[in-house]
mmCIF file with all atom_site columns, C-alpha atoms in Angstrom:
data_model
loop_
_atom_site.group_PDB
_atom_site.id
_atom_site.type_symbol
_atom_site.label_atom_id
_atom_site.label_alt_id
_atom_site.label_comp_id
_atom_site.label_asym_id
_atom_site.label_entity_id
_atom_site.label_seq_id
_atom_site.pdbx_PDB_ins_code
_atom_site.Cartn_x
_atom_site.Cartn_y
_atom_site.Cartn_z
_atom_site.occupancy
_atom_site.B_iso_or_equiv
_atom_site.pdbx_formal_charge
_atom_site.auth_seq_id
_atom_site.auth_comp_id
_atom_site.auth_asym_id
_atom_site.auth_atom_id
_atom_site.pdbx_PDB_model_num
ATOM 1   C CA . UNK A 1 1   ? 22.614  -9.192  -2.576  1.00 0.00 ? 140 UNK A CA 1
ATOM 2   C CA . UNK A 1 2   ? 20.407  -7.186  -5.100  1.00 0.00 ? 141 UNK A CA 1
ATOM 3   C CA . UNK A 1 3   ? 22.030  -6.273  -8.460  1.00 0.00 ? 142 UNK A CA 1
ATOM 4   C CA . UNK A 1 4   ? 23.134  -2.987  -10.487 1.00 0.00 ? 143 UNK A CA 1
ATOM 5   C CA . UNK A 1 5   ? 20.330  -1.557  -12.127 1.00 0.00 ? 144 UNK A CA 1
ATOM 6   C CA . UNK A 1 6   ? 20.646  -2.402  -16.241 1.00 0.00 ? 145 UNK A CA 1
ATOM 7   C CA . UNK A 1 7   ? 19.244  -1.923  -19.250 1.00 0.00 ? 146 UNK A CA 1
ATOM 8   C CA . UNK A 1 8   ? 15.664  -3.780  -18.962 1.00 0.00 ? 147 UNK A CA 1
ATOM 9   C CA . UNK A 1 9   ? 12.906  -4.927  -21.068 1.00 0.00 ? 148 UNK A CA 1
ATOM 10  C CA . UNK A 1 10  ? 9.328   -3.322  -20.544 1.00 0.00 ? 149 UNK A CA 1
ATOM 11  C CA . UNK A 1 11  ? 6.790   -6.094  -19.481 1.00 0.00 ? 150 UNK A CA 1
ATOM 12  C CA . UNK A 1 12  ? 4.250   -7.222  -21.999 1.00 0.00 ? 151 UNK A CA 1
ATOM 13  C CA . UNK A 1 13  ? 1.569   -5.540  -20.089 1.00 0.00 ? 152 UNK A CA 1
ATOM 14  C CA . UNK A 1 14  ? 1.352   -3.722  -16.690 1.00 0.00 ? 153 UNK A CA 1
ATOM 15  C CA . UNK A 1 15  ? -1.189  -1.842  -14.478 1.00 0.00 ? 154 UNK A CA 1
ATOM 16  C CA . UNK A 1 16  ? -2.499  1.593   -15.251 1.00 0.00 ? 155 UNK A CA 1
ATOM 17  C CA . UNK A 1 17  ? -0.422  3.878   -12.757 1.00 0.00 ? 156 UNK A CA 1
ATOM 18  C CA . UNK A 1 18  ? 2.544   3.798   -10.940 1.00 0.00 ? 157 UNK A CA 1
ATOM 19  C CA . UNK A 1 19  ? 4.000   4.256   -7.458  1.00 0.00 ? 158 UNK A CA 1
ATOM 20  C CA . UNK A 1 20  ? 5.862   7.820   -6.157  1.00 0.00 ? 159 UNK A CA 1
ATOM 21  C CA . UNK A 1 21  ? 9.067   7.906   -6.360  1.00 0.00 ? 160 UNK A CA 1
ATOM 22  C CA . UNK A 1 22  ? 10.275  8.191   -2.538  1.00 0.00 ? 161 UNK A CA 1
ATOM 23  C CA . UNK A 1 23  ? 13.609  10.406  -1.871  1.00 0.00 ? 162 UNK A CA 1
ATOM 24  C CA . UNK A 1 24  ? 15.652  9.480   1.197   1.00 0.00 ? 163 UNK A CA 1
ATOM 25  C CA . UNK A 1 25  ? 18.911  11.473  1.669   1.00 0.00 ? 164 UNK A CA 1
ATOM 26  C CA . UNK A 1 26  ? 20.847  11.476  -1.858  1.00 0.00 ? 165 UNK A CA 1
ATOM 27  C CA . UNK A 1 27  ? 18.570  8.198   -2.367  1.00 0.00 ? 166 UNK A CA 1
ATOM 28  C CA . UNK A 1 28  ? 15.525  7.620   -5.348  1.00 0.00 ? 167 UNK A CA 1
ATOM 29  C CA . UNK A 1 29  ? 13.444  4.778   -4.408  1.00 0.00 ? 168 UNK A CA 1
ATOM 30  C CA . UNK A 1 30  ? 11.656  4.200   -7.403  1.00 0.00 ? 169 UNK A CA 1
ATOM 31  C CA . UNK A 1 31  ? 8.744   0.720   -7.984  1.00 0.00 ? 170 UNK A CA 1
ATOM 32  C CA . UNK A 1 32  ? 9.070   -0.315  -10.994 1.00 0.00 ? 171 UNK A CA 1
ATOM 33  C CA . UNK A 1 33  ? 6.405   -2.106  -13.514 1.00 0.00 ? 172 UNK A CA 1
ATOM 34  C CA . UNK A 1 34  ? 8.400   -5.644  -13.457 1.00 0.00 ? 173 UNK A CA 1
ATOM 35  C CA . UNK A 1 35  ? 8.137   -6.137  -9.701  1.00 0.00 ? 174 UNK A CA 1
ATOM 36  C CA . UNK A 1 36  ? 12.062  -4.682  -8.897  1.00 0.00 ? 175 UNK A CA 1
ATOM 37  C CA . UNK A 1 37  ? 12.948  -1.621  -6.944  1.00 0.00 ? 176 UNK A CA 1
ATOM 38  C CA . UNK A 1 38  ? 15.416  0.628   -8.235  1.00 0.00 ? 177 UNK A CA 1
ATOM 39  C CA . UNK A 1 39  ? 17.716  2.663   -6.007  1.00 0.00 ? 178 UNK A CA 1
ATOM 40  C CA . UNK A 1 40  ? 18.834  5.891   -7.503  1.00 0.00 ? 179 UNK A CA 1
ATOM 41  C CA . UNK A 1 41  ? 21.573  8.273   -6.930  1.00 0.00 ? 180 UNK A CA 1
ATOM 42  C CA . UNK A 1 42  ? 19.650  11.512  -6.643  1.00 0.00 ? 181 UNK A CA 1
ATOM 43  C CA . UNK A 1 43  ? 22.379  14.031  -7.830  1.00 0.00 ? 182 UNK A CA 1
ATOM 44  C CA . UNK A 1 44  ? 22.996  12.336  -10.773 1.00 0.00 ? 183 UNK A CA 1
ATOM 45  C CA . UNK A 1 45  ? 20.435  9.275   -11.254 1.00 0.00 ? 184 UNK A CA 1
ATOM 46  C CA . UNK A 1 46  ? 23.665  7.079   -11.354 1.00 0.00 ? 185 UNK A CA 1
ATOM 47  C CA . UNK A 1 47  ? 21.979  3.588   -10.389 1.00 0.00 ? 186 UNK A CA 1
ATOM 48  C CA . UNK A 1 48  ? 23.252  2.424   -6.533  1.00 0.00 ? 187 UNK A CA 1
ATOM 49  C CA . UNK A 1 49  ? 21.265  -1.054  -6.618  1.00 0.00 ? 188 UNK A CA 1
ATOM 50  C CA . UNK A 1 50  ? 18.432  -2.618  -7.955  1.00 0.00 ? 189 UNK A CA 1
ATOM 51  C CA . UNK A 1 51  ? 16.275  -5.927  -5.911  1.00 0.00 ? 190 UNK A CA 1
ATOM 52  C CA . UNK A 1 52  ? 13.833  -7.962  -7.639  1.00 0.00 ? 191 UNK A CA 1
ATOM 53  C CA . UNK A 1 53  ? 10.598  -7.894  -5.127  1.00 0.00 ? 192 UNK A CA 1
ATOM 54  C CA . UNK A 1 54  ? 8.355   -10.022 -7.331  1.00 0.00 ? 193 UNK A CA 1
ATOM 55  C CA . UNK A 1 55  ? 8.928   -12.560 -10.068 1.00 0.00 ? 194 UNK A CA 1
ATOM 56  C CA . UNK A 1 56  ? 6.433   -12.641 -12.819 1.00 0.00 ? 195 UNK A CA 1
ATOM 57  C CA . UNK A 1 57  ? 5.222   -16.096 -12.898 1.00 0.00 ? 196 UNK A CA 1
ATOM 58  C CA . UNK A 1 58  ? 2.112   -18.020 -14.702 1.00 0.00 ? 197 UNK A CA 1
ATOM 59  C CA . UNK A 1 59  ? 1.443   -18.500 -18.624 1.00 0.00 ? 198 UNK A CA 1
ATOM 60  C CA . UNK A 1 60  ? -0.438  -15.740 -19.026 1.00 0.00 ? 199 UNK A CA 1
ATOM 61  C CA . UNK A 1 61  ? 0.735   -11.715 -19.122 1.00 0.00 ? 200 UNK A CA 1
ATOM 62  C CA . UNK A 1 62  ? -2.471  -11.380 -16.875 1.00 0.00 ? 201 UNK A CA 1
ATOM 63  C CA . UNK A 1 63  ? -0.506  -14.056 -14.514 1.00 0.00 ? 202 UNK A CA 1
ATOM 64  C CA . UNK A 1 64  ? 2.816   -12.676 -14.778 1.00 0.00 ? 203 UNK A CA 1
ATOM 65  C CA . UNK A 1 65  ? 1.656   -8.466  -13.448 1.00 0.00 ? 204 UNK A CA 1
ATOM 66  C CA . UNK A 1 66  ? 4.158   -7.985  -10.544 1.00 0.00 ? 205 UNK A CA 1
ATOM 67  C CA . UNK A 1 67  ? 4.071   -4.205  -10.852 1.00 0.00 ? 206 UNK A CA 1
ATOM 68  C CA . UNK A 1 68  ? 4.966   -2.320  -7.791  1.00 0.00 ? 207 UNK A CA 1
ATOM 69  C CA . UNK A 1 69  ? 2.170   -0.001  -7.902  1.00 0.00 ? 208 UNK A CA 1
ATOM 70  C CA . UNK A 1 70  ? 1.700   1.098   -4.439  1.00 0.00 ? 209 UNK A CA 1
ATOM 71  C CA . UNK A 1 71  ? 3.331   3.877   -2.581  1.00 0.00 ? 210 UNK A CA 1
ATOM 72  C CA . UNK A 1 72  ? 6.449   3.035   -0.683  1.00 0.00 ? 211 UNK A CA 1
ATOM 73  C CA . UNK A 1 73  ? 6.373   3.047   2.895   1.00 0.00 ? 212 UNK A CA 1
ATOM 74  C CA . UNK A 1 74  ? 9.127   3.931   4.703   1.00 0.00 ? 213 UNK A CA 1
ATOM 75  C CA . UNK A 1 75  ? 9.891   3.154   8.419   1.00 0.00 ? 214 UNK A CA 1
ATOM 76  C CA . UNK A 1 76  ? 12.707  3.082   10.938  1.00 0.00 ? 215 UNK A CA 1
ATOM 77  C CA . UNK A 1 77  ? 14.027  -0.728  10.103  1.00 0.00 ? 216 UNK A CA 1
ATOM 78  C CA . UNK A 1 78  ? 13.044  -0.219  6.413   1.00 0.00 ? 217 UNK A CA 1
ATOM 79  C CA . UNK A 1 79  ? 10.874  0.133   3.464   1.00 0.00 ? 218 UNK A CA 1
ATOM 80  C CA . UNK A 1 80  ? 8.195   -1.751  3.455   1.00 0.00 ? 219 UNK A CA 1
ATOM 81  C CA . UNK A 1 81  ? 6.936   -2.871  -0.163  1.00 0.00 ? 220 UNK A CA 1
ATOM 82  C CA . UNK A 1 82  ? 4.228   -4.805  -1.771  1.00 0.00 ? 221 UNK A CA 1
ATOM 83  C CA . UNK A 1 83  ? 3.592   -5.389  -5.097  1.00 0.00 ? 222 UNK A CA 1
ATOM 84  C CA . UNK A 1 84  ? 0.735   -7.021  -7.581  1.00 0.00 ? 223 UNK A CA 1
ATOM 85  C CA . UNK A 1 85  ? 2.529   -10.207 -8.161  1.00 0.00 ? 224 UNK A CA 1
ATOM 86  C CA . UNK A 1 86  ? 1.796   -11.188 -4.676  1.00 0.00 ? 225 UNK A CA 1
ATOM 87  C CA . UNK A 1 87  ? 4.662   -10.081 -2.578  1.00 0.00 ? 226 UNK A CA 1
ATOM 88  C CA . UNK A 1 88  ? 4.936   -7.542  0.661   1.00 0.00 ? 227 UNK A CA 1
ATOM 89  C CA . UNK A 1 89  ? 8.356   -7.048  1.849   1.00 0.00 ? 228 UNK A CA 1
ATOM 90  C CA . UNK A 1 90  ? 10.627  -5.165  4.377   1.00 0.00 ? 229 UNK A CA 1
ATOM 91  C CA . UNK A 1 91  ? 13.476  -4.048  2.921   1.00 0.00 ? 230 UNK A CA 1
ATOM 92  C CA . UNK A 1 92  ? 16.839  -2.961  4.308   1.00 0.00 ? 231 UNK A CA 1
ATOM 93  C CA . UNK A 1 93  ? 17.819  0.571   3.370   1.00 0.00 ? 232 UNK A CA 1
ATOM 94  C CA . UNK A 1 94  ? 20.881  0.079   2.666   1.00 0.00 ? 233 UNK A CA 1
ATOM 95  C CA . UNK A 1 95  ? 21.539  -3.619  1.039   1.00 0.00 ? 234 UNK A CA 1
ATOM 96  C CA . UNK A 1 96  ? 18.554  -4.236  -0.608  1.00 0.00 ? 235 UNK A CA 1
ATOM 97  C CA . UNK A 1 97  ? 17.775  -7.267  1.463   1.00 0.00 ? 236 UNK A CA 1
ATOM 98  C CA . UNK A 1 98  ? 14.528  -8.402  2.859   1.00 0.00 ? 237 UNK A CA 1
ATOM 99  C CA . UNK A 1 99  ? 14.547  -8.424  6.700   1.00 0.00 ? 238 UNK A CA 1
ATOM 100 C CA . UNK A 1 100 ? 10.543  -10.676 6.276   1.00 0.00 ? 239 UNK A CA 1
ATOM 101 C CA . UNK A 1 101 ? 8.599   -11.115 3.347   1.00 0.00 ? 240 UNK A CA 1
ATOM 102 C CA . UNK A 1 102 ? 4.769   -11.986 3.187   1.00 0.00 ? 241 UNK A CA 1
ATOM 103 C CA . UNK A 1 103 ? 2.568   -13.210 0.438   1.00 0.00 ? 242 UNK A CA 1
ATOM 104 C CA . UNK A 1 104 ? -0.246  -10.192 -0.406  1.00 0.00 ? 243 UNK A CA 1
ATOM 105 C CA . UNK A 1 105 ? -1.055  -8.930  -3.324  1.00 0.00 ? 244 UNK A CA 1
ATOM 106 C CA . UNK A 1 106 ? -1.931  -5.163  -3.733  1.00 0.00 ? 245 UNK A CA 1
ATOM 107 C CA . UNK A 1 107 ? -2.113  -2.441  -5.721  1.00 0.00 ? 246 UNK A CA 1
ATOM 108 C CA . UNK A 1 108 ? -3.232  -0.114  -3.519  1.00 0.00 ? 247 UNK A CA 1
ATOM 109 C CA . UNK A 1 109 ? -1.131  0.697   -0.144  1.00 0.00 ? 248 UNK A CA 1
ATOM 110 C CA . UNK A 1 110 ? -0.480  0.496   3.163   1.00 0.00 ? 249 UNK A CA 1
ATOM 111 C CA . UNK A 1 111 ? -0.229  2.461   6.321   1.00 0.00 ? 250 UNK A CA 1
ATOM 112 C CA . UNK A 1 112 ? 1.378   2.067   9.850   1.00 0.00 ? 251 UNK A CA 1
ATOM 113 C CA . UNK A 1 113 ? -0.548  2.836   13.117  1.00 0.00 ? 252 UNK A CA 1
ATOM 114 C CA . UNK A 1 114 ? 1.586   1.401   16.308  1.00 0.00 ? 253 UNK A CA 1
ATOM 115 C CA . UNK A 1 115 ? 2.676   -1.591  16.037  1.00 0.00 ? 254 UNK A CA 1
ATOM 116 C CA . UNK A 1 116 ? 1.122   -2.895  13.100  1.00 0.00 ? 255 UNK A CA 1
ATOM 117 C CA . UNK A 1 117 ? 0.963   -2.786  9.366   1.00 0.00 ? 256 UNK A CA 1
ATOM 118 C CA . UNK A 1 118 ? -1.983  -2.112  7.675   1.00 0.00 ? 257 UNK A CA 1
ATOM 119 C CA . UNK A 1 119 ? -2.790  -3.568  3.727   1.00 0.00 ? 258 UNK A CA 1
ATOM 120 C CA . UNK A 1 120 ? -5.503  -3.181  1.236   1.00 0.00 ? 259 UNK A CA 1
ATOM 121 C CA . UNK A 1 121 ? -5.260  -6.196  -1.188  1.00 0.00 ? 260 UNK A CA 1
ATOM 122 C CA . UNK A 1 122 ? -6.339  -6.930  -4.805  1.00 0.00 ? 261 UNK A CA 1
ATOM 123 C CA . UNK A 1 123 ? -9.318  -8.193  -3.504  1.00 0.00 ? 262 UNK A CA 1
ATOM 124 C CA . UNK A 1 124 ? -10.369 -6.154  -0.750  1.00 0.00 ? 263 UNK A CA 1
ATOM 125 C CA . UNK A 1 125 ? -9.311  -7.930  2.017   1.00 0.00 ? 264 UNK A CA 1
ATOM 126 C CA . UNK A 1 126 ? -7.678  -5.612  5.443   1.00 0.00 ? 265 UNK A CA 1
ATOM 127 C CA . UNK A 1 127 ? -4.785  -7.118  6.371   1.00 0.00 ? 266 UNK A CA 1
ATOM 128 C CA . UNK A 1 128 ? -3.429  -6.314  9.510   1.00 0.00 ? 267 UNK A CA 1
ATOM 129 C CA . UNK A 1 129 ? 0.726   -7.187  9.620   1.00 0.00 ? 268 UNK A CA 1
ATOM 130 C CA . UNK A 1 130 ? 3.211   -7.215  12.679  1.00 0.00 ? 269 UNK A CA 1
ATOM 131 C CA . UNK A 1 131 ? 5.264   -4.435  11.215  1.00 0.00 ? 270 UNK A CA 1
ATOM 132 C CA . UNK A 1 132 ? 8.448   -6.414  12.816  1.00 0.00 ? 271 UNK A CA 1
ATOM 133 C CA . UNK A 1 133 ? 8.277   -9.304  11.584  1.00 0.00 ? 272 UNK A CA 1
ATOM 134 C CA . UNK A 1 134 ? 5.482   -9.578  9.034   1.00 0.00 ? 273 UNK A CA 1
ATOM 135 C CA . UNK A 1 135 ? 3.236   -12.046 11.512  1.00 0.00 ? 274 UNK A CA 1
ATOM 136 C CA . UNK A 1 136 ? -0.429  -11.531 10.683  1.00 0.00 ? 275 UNK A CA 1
ATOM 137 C CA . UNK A 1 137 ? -2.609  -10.246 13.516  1.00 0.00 ? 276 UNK A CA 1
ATOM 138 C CA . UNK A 1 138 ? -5.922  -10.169 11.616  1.00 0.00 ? 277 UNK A CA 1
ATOM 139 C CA . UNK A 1 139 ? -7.708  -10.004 8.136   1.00 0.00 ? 278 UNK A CA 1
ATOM 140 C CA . UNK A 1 140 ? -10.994 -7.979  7.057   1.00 0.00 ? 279 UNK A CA 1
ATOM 141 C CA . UNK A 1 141 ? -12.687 -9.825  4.542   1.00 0.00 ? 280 UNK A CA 1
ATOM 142 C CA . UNK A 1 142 ? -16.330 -8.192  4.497   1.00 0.00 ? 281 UNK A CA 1
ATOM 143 C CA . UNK A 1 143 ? -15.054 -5.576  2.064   1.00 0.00 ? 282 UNK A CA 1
ATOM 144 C CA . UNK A 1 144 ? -14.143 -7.789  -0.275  1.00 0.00 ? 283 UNK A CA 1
ATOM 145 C CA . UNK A 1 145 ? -14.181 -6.749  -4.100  1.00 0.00 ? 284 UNK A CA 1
ATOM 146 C CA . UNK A 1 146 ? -15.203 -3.055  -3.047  1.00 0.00 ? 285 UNK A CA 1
ATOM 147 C CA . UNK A 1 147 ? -12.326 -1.513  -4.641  1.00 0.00 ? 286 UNK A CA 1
ATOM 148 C CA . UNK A 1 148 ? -10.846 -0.228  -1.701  1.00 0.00 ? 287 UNK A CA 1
ATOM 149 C CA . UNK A 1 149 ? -8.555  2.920   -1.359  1.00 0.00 ? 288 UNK A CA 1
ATOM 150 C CA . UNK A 1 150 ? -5.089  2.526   0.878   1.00 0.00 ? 289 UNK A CA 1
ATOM 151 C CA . UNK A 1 151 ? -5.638  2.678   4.642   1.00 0.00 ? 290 UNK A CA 1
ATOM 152 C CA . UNK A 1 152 ? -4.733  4.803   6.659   1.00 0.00 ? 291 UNK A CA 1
ATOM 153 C CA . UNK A 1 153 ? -4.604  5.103   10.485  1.00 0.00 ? 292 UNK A CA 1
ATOM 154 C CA . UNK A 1 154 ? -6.218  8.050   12.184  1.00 0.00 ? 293 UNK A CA 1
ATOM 155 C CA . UNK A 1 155 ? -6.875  8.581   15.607  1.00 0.00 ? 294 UNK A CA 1
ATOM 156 C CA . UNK A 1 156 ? -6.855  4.961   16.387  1.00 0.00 ? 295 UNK A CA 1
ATOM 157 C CA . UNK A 1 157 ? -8.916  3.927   13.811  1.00 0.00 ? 296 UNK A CA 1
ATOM 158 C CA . UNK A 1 158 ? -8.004  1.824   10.119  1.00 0.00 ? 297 UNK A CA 1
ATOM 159 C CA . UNK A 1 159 ? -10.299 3.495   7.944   1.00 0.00 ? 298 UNK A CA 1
ATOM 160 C CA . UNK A 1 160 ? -10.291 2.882   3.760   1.00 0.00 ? 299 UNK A CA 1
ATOM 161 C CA . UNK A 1 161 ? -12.659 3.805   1.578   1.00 0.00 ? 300 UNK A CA 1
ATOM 162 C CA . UNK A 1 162 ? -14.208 2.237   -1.443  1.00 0.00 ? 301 UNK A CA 1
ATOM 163 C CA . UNK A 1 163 ? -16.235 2.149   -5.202  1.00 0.00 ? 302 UNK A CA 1
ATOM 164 C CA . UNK A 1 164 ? -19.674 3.227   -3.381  1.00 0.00 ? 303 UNK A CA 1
ATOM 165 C CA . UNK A 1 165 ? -18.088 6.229   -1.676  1.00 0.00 ? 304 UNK A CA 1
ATOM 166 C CA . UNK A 1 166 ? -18.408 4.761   1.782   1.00 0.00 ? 305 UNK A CA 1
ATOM 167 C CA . UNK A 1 167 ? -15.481 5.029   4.053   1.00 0.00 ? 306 UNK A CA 1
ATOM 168 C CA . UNK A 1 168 ? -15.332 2.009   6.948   1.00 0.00 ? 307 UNK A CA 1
ATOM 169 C CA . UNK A 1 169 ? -13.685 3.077   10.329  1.00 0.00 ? 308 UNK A CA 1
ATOM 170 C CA . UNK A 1 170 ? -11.694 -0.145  11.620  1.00 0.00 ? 309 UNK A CA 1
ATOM 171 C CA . UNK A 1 171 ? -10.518 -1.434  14.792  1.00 0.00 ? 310 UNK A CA 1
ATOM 172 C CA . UNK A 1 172 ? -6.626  -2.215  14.873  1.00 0.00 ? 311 UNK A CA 1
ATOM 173 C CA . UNK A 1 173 ? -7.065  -4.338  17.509  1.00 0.00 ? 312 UNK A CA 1
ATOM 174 C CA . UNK A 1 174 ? -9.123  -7.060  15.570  1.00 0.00 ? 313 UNK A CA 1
ATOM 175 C CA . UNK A 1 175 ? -10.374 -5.369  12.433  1.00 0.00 ? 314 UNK A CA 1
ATOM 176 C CA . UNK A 1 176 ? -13.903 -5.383  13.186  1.00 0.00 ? 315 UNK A CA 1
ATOM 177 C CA . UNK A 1 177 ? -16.081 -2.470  11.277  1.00 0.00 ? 316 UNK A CA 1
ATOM 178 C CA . UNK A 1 178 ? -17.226 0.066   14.048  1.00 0.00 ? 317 UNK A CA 1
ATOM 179 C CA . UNK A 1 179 ? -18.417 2.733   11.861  1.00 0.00 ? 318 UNK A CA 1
ATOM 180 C CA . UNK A 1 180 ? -19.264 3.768   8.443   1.00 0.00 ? 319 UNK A CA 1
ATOM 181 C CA . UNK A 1 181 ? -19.985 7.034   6.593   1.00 0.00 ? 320 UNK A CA 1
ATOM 182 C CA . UNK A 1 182 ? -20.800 7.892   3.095   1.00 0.00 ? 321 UNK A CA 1
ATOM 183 C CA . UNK A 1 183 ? -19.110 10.701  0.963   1.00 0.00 ? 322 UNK A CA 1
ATOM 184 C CA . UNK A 1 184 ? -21.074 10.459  -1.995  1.00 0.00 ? 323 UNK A CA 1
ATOM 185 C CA . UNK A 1 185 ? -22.108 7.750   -4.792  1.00 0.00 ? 324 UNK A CA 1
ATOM 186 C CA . UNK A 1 186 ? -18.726 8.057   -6.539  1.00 0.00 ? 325 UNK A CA 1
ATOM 187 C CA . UNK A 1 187 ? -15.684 5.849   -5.886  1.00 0.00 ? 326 UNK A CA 1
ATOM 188 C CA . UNK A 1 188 ? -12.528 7.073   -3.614  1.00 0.00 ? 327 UNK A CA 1
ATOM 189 C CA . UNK A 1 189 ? -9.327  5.670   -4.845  1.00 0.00 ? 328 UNK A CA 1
ATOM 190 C CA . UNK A 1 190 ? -6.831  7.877   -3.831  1.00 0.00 ? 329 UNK A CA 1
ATOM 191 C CA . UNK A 1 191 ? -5.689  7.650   -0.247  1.00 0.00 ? 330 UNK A CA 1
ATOM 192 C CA . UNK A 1 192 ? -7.624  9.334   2.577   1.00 0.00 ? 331 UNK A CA 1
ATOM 193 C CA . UNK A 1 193 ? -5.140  11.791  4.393   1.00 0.00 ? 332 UNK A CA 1
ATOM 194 C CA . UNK A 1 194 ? -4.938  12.282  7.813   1.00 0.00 ? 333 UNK A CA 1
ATOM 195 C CA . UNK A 1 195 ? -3.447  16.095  8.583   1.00 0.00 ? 334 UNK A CA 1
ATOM 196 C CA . UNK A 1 196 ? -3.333  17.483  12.480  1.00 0.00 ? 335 UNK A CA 1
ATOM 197 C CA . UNK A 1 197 ? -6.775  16.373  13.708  1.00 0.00 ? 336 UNK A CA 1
ATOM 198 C CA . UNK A 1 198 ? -8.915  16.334  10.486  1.00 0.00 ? 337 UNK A CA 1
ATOM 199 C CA . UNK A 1 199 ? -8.814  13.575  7.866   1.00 0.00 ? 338 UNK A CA 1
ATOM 200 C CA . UNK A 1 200 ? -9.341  14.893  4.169   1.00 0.00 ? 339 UNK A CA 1
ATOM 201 C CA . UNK A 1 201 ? -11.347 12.421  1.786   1.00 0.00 ? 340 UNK A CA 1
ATOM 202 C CA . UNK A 1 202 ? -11.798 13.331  -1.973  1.00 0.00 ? 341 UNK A CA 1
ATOM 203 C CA . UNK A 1 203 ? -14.156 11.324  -4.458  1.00 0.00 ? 342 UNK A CA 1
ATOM 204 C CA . UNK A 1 204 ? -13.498 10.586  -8.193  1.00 0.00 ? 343 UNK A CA 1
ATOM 205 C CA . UNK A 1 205 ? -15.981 13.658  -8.895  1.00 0.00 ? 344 UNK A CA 1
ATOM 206 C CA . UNK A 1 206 ? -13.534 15.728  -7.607  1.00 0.00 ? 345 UNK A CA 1
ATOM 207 C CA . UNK A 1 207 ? -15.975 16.187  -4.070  1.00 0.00 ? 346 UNK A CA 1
ATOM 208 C CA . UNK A 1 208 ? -13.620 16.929  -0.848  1.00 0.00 ? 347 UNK A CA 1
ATOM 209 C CA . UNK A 1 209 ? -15.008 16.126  2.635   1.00 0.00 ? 348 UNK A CA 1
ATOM 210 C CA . UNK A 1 210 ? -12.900 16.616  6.161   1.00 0.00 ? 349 UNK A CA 1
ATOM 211 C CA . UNK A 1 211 ? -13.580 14.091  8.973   1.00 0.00 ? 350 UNK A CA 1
ATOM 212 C CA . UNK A 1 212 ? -13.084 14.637  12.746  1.00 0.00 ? 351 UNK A CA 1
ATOM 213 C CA . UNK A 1 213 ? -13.053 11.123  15.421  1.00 0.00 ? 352 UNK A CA 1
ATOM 214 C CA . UNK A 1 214 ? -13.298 10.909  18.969  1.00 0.00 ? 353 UNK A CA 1
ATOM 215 C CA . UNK A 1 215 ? -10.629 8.141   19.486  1.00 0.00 ? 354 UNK A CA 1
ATOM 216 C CA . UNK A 1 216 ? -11.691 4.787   20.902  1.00 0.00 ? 355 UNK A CA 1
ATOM 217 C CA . UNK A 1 217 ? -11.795 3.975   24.455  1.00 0.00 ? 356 UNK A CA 1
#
């Protein structure tokens, strides 16, 4: 069972960034920089529990970042989160338990499309999850170290984005690049967002592009 939230000590050093705070009902979900989720009262920030997703481990402080820098993702069974010290989770809504956990390391984000669960890791790698139970169906390891933004699923396609400016359209079925496009020479890092039947992409030069897809057949 997780543990009331308590005075804490700031890690020695932690990612630049941190993820939104996510408000369910009278509920804060807050990530925190030492690898623990925080549930808050939202009337009165009075702490409700606390679960420790990621243990910093190694010799190093570069070994021992477990900050929970992504997003939260919330879902019907749960929240799903993943953290930099190597640890994706589901995690019941109510306890604090995990219902699966899986070893990937991100701090980017994630995205749901059907069945599945879709990750950008630290290294660029696509990982495609059983959103159940956490199984993996595929990985996407041609991106690799290309900085790449959180997925996101639009009109059945896994598209992320990366350093160059190029955004990679995805097949959730096996994760095999079936498109690309370019939105200029400057990196995306923030998350492409899908809205009705366009999907809004803006660079680190502050350029904004929408997108329209026929879906696959």
């Amino acid at each position: 069972m997780p543990a009331a939230a308590s005075d804490r000590n700031e890690p020695d050093l932690s990612l630049r960034g941190l993820s939104t705070p996510l408000i369910i009902g009278n509920r804060v979900y807050t990530g925190l920089d030492s690898g623990k989720l925080a549930v808050l009262n939202l009337n009165d920030g009075s702490p409700i529990w606390e679960q420790t997703i990621s243990v910093p481990t190694g010799r190093s402080v570069l070994d021992r970042l477990s900050d929970i820098d992504a997003d939260l993702l919330p879902a019907t069974d749960g929240l799903y989160v993943v953290t930099y010290g190597g640890d994706l989770a589901l995690i019941d809504y109510n306890t604090g338990d995990s219902r699966w956990r899986r070893s990937v390391k991100s701090y980017s984000g994630m995205a749901l499309g059907g069945d599945k669960l879709f990750v950008s890791d630290a290294d660029g790698v696509v990982w495609a999850l059983d959103a159940a139970s956490g199984a993996a169906a595929w990985k996407q390891d041609q991106l690799k170290y290309r900085r790449l933004s959180p997925p996101v699923y639009f009109k059945g396609y896994v598209v992320v984005a990366d350093y160059k400016g190029y955004l990679h359209w995805l097949s959730p079925a096996d994760g095999k690049i079936v498109g690309r496009t370019r939105l200029s020479g400057s990196p995306v890092v923030t998350p492409p967002v899908a809205s009705g039947d366009l999907l809004y992409v803006m660079d680190m030069a502050g350029r904004l592009r929408a997108y329209d897809a026929k879906k696959p057949r």
